[in-house]
Coordinates of C-alpha atoms in Angstrom, one line a residue:
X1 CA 0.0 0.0 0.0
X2 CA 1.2 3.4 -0.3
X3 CA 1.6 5.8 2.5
X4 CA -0.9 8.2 3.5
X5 CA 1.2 10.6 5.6
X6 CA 4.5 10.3 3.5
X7 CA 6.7 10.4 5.6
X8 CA 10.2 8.7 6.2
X9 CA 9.0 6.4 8.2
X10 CA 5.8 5.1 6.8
X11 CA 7.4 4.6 3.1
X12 CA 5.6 3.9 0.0
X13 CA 5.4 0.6 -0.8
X14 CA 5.9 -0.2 -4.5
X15 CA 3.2 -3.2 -4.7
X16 CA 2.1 -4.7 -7.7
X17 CA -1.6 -4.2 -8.3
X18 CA -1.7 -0.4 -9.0
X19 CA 1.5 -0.8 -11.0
X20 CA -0.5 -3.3 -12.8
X21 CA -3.2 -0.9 -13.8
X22 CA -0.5 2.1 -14.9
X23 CA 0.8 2.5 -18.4
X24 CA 4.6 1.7 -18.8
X25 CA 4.8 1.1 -15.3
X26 CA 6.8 -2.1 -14.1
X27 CA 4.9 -5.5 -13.9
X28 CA 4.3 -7.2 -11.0
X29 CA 7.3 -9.5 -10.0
X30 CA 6.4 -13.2 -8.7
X31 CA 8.6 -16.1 -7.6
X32 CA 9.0 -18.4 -10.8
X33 CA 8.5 -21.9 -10.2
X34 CA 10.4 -22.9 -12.7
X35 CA 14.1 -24.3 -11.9
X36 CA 15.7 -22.2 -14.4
X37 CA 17.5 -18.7 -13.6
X38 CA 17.4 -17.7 -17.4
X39 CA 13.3 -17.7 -16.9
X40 CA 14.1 -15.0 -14.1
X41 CA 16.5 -13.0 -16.1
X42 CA 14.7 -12.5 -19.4
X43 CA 11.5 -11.0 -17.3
X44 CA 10.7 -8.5 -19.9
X45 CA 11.7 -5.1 -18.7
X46 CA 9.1 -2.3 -18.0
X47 CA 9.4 1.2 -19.6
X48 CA 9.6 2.8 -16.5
X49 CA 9.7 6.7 -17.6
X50 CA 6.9 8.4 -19.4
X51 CA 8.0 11.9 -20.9
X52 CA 5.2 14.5 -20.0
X53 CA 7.1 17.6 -21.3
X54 CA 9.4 17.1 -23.6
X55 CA 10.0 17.4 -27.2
X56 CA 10.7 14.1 -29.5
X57 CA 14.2 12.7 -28.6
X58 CA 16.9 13.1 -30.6
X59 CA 17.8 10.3 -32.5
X60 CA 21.3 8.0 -31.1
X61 CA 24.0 9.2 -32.5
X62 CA 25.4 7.5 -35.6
X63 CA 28.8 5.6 -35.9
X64 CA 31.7 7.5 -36.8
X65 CA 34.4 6.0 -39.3
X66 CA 36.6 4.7 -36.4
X67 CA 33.9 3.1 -34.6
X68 CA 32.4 1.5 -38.0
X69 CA 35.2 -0.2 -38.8
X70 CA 35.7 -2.0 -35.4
X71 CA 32.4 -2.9 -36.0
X72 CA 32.8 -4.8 -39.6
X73 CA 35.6 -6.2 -37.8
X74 CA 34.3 -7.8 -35.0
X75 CA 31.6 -9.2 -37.3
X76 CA 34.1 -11.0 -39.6
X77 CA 33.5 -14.5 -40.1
X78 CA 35.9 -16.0 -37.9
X79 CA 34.9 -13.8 -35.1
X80 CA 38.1 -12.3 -34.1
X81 CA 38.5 -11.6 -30.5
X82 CA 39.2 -7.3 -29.5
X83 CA 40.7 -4.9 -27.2
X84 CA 38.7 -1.7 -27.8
X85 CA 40.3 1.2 -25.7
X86 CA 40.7 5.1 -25.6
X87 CA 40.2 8.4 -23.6
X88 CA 36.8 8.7 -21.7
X89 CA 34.4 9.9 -23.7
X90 CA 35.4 8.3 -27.1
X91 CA 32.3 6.4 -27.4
X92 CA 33.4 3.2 -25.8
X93 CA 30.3 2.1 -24.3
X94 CA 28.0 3.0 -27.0
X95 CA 30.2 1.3 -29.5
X96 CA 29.7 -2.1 -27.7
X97 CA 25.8 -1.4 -27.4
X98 CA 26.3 -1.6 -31.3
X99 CA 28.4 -4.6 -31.2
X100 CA 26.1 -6.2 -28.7
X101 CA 22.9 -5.9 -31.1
X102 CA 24.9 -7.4 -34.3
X103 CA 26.6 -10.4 -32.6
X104 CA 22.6 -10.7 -31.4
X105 CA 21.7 -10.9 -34.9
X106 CA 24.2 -13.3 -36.4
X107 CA 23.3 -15.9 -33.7
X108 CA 19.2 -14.8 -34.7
X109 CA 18.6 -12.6 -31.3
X110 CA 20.0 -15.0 -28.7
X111 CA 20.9 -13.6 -25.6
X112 CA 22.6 -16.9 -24.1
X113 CA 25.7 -16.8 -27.4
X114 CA 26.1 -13.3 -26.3
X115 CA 27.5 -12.5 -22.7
X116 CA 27.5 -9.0 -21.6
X117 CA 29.4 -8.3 -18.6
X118 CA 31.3 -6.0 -16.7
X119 CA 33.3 -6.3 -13.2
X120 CA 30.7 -4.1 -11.3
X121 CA 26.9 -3.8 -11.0
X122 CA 26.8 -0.1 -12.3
X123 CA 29.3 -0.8 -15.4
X124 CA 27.3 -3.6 -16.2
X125 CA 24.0 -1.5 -15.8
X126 CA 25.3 0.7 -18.1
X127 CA 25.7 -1.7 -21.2
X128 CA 22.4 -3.6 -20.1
X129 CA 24.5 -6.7 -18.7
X130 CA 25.6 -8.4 -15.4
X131 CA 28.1 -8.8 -13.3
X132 CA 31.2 -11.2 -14.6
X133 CA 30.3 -12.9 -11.2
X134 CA 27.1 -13.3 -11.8
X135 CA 27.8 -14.8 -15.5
X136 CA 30.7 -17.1 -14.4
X137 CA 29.0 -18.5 -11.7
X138 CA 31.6 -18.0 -9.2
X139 CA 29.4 -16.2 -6.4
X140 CA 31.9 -13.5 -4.7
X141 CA 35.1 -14.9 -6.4
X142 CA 37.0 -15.5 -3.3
X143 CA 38.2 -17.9 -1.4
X144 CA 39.7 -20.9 -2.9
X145 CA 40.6 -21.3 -6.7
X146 CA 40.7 -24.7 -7.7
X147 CA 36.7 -24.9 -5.6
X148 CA 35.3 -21.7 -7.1
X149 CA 36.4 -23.3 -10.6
X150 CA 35.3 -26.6 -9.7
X151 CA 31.3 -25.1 -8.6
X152 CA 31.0 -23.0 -11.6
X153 CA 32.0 -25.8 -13.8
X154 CA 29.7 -28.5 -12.4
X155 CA 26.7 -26.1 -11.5
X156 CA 23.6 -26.5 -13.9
X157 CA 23.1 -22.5 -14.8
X158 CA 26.5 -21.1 -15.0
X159 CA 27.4 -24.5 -17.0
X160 CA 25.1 -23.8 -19.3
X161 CA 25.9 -20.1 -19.6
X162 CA 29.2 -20.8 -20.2
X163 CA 28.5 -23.8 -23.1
X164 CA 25.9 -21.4 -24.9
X165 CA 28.0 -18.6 -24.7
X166 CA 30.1 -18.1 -28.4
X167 CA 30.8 -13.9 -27.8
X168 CA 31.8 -12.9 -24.0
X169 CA 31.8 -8.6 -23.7
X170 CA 33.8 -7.3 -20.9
X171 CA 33.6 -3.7 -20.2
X172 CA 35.4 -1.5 -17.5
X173 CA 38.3 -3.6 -18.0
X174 CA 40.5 -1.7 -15.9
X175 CA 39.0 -2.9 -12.9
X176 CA 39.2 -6.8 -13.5
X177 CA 42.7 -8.4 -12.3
X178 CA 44.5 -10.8 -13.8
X179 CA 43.7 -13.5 -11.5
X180 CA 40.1 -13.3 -12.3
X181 CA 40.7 -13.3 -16.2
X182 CA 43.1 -16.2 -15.9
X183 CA 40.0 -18.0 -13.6
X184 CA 37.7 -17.2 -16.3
X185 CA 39.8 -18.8 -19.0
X186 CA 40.2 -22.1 -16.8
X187 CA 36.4 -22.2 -16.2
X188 CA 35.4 -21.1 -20.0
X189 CA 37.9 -24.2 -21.5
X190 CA 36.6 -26.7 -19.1
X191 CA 33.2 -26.1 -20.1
X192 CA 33.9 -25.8 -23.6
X193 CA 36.0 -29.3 -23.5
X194 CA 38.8 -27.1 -25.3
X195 CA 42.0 -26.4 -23.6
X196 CA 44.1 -25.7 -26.4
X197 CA 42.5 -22.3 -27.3
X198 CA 42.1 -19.1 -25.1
X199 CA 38.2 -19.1 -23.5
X200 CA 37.3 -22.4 -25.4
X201 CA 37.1 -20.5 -28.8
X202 CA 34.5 -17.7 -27.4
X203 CA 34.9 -14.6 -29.0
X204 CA 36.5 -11.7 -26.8
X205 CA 34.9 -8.4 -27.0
X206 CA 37.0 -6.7 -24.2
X207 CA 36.7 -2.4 -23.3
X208 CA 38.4 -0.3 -21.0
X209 CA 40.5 2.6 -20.7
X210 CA 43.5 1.4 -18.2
X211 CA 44.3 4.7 -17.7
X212 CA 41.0 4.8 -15.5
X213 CA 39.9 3.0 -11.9
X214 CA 42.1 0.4 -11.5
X215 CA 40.9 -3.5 -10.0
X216 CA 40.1 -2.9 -5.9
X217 CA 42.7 -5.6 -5.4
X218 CA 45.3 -7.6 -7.6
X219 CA 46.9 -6.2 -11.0
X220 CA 46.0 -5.5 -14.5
X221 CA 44.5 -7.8 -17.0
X222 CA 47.4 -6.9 -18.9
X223 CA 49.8 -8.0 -17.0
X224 CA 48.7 -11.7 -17.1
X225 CA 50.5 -14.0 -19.5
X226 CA 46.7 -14.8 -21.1
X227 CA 46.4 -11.0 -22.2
X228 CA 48.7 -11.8 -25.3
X229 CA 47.4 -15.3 -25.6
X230 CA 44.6 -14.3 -26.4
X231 CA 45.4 -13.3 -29.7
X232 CA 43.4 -10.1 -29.0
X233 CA 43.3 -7.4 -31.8
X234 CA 43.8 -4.0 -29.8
X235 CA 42.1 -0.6 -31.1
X236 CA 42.3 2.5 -30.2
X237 CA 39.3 5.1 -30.4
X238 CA 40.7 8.6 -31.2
X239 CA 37.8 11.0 -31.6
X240 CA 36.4 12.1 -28.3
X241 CA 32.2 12.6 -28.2
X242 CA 31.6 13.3 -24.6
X243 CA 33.6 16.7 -24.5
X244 CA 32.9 18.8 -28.1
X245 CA 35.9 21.5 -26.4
X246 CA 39.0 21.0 -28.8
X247 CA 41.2 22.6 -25.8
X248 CA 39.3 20.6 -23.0
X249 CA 39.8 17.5 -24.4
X250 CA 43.4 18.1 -25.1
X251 CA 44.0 19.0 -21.0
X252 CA 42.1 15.9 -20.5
X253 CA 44.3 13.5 -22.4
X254 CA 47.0 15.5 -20.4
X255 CA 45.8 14.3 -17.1
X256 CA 44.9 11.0 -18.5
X257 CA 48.6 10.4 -18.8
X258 CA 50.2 12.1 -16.5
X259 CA 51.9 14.6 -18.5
X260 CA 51.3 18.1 -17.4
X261 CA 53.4 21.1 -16.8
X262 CA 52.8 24.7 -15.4
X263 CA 50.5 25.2 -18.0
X264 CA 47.9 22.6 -17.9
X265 CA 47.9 23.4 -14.1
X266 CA 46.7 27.0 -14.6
X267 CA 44.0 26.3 -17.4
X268 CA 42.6 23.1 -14.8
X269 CA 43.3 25.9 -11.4
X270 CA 40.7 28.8 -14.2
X271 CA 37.8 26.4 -13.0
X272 CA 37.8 27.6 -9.2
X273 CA 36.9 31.1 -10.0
X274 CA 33.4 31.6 -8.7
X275 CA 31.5 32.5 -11.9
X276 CA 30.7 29.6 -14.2
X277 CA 27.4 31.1 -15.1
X278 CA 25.8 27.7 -14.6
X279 CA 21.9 28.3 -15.8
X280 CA 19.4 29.3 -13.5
X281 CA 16.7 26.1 -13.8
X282 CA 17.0 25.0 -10.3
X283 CA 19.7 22.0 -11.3
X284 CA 22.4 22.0 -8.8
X285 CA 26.2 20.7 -10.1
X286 CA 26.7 17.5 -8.9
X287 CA 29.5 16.9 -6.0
X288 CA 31.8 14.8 -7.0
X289 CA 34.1 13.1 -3.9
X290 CA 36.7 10.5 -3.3
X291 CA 35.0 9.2 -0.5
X292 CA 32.0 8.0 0.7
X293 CA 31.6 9.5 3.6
X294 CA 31.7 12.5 2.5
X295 CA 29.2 12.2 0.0
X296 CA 26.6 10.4 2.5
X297 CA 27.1 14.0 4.7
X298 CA 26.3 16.4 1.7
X299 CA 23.3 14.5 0.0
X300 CA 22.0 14.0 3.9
X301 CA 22.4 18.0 4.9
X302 CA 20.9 18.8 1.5
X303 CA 17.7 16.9 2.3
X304 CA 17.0 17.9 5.2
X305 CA 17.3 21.2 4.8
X306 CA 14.4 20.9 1.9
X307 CA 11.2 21.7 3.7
X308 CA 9.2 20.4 1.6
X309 CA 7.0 16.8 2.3
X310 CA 9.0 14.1 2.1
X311 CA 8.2 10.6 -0.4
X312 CA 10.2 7.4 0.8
X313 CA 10.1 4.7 -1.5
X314 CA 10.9 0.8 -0.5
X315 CA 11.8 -1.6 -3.2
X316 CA 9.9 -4.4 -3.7
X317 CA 12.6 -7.4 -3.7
X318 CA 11.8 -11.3 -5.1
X319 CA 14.2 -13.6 -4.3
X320 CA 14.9 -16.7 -6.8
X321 CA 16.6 -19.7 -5.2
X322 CA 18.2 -21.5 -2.0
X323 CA 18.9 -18.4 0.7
X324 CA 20.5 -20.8 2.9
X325 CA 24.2 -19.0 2.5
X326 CA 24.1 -16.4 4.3
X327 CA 27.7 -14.8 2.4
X328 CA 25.9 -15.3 -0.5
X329 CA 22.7 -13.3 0.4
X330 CA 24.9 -10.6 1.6
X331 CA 27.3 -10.4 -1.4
X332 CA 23.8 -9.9 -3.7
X333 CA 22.5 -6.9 -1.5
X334 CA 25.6 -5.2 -1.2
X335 CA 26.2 -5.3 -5.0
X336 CA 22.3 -4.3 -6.0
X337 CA 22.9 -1.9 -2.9
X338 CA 25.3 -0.2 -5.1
X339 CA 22.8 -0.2 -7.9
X340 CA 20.2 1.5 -6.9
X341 CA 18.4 1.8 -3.1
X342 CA 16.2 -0.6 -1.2
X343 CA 14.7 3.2 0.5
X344 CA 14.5 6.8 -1.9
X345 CA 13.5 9.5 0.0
X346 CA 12.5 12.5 -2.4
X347 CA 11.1 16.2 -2.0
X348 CA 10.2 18.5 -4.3
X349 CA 13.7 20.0 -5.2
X350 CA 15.4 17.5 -3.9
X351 CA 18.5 17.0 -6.8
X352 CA 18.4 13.5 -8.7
X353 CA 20.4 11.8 -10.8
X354 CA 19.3 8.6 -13.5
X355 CA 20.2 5.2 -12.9
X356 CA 19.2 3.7 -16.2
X357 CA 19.8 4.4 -20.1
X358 CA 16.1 5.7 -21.4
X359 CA 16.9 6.7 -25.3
X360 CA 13.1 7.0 -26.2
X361 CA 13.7 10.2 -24.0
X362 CA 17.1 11.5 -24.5
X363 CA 17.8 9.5 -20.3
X364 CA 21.4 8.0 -19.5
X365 CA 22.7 6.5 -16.7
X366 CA 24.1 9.4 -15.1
X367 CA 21.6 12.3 -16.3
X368 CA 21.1 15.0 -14.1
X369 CA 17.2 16.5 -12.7
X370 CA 15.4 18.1 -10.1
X371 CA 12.2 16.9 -8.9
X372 CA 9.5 19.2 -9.9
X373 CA 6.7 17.5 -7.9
X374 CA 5.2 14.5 -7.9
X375 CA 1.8 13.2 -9.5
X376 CA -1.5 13.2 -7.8
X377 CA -2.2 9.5 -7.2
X378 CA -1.8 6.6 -4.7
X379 CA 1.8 6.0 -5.7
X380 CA 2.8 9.8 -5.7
X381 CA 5.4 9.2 -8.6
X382 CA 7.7 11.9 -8.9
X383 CA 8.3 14.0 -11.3
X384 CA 11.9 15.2 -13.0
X385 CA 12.9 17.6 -15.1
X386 CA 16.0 17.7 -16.6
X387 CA 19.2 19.3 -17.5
X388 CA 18.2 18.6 -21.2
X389 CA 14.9 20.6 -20.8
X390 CA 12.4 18.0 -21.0
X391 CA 9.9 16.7 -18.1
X392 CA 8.9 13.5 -17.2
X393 CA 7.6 11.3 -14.6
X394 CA 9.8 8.9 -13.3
X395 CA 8.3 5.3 -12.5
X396 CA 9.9 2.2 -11.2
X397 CA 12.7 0.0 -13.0
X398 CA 14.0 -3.7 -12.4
X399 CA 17.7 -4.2 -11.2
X400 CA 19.0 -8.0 -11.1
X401 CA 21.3 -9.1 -9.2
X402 CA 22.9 -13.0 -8.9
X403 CA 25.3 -15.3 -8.5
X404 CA 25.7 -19.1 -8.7
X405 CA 21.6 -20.1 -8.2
X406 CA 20.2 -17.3 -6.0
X407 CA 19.2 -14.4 -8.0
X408 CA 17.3 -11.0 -6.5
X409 CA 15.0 -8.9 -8.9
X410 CA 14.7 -5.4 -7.2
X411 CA 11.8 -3.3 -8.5
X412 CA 12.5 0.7 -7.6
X413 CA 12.4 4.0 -8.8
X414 CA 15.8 4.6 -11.0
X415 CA 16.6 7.8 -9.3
X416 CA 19.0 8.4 -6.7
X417 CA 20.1 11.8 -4.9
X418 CA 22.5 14.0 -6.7
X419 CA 23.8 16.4 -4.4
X420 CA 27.4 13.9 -4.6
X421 CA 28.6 11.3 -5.8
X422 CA 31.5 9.0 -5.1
X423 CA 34.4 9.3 -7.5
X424 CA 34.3 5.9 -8.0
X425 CA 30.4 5.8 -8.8
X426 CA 30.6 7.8 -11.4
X427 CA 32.4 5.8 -14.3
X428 CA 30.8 5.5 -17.0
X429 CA 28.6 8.4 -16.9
X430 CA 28.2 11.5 -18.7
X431 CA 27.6 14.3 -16.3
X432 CA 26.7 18.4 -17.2
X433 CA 27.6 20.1 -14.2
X434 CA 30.0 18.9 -12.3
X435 CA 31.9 20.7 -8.4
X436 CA 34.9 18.3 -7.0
X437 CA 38.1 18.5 -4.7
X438 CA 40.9 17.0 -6.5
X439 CA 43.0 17.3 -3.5
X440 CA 41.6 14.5 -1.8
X441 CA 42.4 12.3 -4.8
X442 CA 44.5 9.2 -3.5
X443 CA 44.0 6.6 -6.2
X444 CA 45.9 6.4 -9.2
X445 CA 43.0 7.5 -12.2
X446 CA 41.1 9.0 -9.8
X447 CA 41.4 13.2 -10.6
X448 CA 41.3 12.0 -14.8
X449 CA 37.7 9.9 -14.0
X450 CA 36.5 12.8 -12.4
X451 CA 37.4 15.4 -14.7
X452 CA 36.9 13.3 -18.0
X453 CA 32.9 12.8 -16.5
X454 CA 32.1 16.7 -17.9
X455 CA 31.1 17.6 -21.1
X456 CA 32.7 20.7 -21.3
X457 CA 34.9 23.1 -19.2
X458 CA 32.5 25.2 -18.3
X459 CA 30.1 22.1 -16.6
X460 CA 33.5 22.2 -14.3
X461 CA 34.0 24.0 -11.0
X462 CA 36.4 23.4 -8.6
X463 CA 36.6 22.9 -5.0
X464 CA 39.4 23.3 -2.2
X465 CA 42.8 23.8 -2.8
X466 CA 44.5 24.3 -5.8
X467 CA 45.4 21.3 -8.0
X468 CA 49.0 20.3 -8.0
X469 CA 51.2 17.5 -9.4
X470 CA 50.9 15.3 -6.6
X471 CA 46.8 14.9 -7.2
X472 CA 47.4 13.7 -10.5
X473 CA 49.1 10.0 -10.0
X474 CA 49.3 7.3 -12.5
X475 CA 50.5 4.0 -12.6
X476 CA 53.7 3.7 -14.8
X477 CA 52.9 -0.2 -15.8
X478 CA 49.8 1.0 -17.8
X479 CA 52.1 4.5 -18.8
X480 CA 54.4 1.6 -20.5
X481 CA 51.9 -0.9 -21.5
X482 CA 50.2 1.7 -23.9
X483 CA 53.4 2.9 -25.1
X484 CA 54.4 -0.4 -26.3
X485 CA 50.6 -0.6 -28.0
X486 CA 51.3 2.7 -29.9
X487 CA 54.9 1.4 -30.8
X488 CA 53.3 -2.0 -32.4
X489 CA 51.2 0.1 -34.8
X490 CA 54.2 2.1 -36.2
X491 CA 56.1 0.9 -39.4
X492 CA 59.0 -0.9 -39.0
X493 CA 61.5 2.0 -40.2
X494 CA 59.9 4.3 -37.7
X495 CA 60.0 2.2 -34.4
X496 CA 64.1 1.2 -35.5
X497 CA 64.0 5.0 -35.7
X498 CA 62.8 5.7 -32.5
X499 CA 64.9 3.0 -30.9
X500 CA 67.9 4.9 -32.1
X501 CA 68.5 1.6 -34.9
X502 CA 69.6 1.8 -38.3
X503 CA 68.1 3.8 -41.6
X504 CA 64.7 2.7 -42.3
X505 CA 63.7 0.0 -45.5
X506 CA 60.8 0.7 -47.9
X507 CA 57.1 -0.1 -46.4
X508 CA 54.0 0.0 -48.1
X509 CA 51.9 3.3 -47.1
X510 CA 48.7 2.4 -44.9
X511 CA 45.6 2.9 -46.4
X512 CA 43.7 4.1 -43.7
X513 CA 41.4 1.5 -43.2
X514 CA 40.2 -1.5 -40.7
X515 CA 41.9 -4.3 -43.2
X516 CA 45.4 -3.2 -42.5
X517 CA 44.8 -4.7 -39.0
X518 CA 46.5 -8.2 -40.4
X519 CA 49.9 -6.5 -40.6
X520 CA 50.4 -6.7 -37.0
X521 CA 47.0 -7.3 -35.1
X522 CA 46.9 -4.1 -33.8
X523 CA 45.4 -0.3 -35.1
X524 CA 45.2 3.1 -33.7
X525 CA 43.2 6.3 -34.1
X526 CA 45.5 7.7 -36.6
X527 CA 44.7 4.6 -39.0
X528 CA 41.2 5.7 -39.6

């Protein structure tokens, strides 16, 4: 039932017969009888926002010739295995939202031949995938090896996700360590009955930017032996889409790497002057912190100072599965935890931010709102507008979450409070209007993540003390490993050249295009 007083305490219960009887509003959920965790995971999802104000969205952007070509060549034939990498904001993730609907089609719209993955809930959200966890079947992924292998190999679901599987997508790369992919590999060719080639023969579509978050514990992908057998095909995406500021993105790729002088310093240091001339339309600049408490203390003062009534919203959660282990009950709640809330408490001007990619309105994860109000019925929806001008009221979503056999369906609003955000939380979005301290940064990536998150410089504002050398810290093992990627891609005469060797022989020009990738195996921006 939903609450009559609405207040924090007496939330509003998102229950399933009024949803029932509202348009593009999220089904009920119901324990499925059935043994099989595919059944749960192929619920059709719910359109869960309804646009009240705003003009017809703008249609997705097209390819551009870089990202076209990666495109024809993951859908050769043989199904060649990539490494797709680049700057924030080159169009990464919405270059594998491409991928992911062709390799669809050439195995006729099956989900199961096409795993879409990423190492946390929110990347994964992004993409419209899972956890690698959840996919592999190996529950939390610690403890030890040789048993988490074992279980995922012999357990009925993940088996059978692995045997169906013929293209496995990885995005986020960055944050996967090598122990992981090298357990993947293991569980992959015992399934597949094929230890002879890398994953069994499944096609690799891996994404990342290195340069970004790095794993929470271990090292690299890269550095694993596996990484170059593999045989993956490494490009590099050039043209930057996020940022359309020719000098902005040229401080960004500065920071991205590490090399910055006096110079970039100042231009960065020009974005704590006080006036940005943010537009007056009641839509706040998001906080952007390294931790969390910090971001817990803003959102929390910001609320209450509202005086307006307060809506709480409690999920509705439908478990799937034996609940007996208690680590793995935990392990699912913390992840979907860090999805989206079990409680929303919203006011009118309370500051919002998306948690799901909408396109039929112009929504990404990561858009930025201010509720307006919320409608006059018994579920009290709220109601957004945006930083792109339009209105609409925002309605509840489904979030999955799973591992091994026990899966959780959470239904909730896709909102959450955008007064902060985490550092960390924040991959993968796109974000207008951005405030963060730098100084606090103490995590190699962490100052480029933030910065690389804004559109332009003047979505950018500064907070704290002045930005420095010592807040911009990079790891020199990813500083080397895309230095010998770039040096692969050079002709032979040049790299002898640059290696101080001999005068260079004759090679034939490059024409520019994807098929020169079987020269080497590898291509770059500047092949396009």
């Amino acid at each position: 039932m939903s609450s009559k007083k609405g207040s924090i305490d007496d939330p509003i219960e998102l229950t399933a017969s009024p949803l029932c009887k509202t348009r593009n509003v999220a089904p009920e959920i119901i324990l499925i009888d059935s043994e099989s965790e595919e059944e749960v995971e192929e619920t059709k999802k719910p359109t869960p926002v309804s646009s009240s104000t705003s003009s017809s969205p703008s249609p997705s952007p097209s390819l551009n010739e870089e990202q076209a070509a990666i495109l024809e060549y993951v859908n050769r034939s043989e199904s060649p295995s990539i490494f797709m990498t680049g700057s924030a904001g080159t169009g990464k993730s919405f270059l594998l939202r491409e991928i992911i609907q062709t390799r669809k089609a050439r195995w006729f719209g099956s989900d199961e031949a096409v795993a879409v993955t990423a190492p946390t809930g929110i990347a994964a959200s992004n993409i419209g995938g899972r956890t690698i966890h959840s996919f592999a079947g190996i529950g939390t992924g610690v403890g030890d090896r040789e048993k988490i292998i074992k279980k995922a190999v012999n357990a009925k679901h993940s088996c059978h996700r692995w045997y169906k599987c013929k293209t496995l997508i990885i995005d986020e790369i960055s944050m996967l360590d090598s122990s992981l992919f090298e357990m993947l590999n293991e569980i992959a060719q015992n399934v597949k009955n094929d230890s002879i080639r890398p994953f069994g023969g499944i096609q690799l579509i891996i994404s990342g930017d290195f340069y970004q978050l790095p794993p929470v514990k271990g090292r690299f992908a890269f550095t694993s032996p596996l990484w170059t057998q593999s045989g993956l095909r490494s490009f590099v995406l050039k043209e930057v889409m996020r940022q359309k500021e020719d000098r902005f993105v040229n401080l960004l790729n500065k920071f991205r790497t590490g090399e910055i002088g006096a110079a970039e310093l100042d231009d960065i240091n020009e974005c704590h002057e006080d006036v940005l001339g943010f537009p007056d339309d009641g839509i706040l600049p998001t906080k952007l912190y390294c931790k969390n408490k910090d971001v817990d203390a803003e959102n929390n003062y910001h609320l209450k100072a509202l005086t307006t009534r307060p809506y709480t919203f409690r999920s509705r959660d439908v478990w799937k599965g034996p609940t007996r282990k208690k680590f793995e009950v935990d392990f699912i709640l913390q992840q979907i935890q860090r999805k989206v809330n079990d409680l929303i408490c919203l006011k009118e001007q309370s500051q919002v931010m998306c948690l799901k990619n909408f396109p039929d309105v112009g929504l990404v994860n990561g858009s930025r709102g201010v509720v307006v109000g919320f409608e006059r019925s018994e579920q009290a929806y709220p109601i957004v507008k945006w930083t792109g001008g339009n209105t609409t009221t925002v309605k509840p979503a489904v979030f999955d979450q799973g591992v091994s056999k026990l899966f959780l369906q959470r239904m909730q609003l896709p909102l959450k409070l955008a007064w902060a955000l985490t550092i960390h939380k924040c991959q993968g979005m796109t974000i207008s209007r951005a405030e963060m301290k730098l100084s606090d940064a103490f995590e190699q990536g962490q100052a480029y993540v933030a910065l690389s998150r804004i559109e332009s410089k003047s979505g950018l504002k500064l907070l704290g003390e002045r930005v420095t050398q010592k807040d911009i810290k990079t790891n020199p093992a990813v500083t080397n490993f895309y230095a010998n990627l770039e040096n692969r891609q050079r002709p032979e005469g040049e790299k002898r050249k640059a290696q101080g060797g001999g005068s260079e022989k004759p090679h034939h020009k490059r024409q520019g295009n994807h098929r020169d990738l079987e020269d080497d195996g590898y291509c770059m921006g500047d092949m396009f």
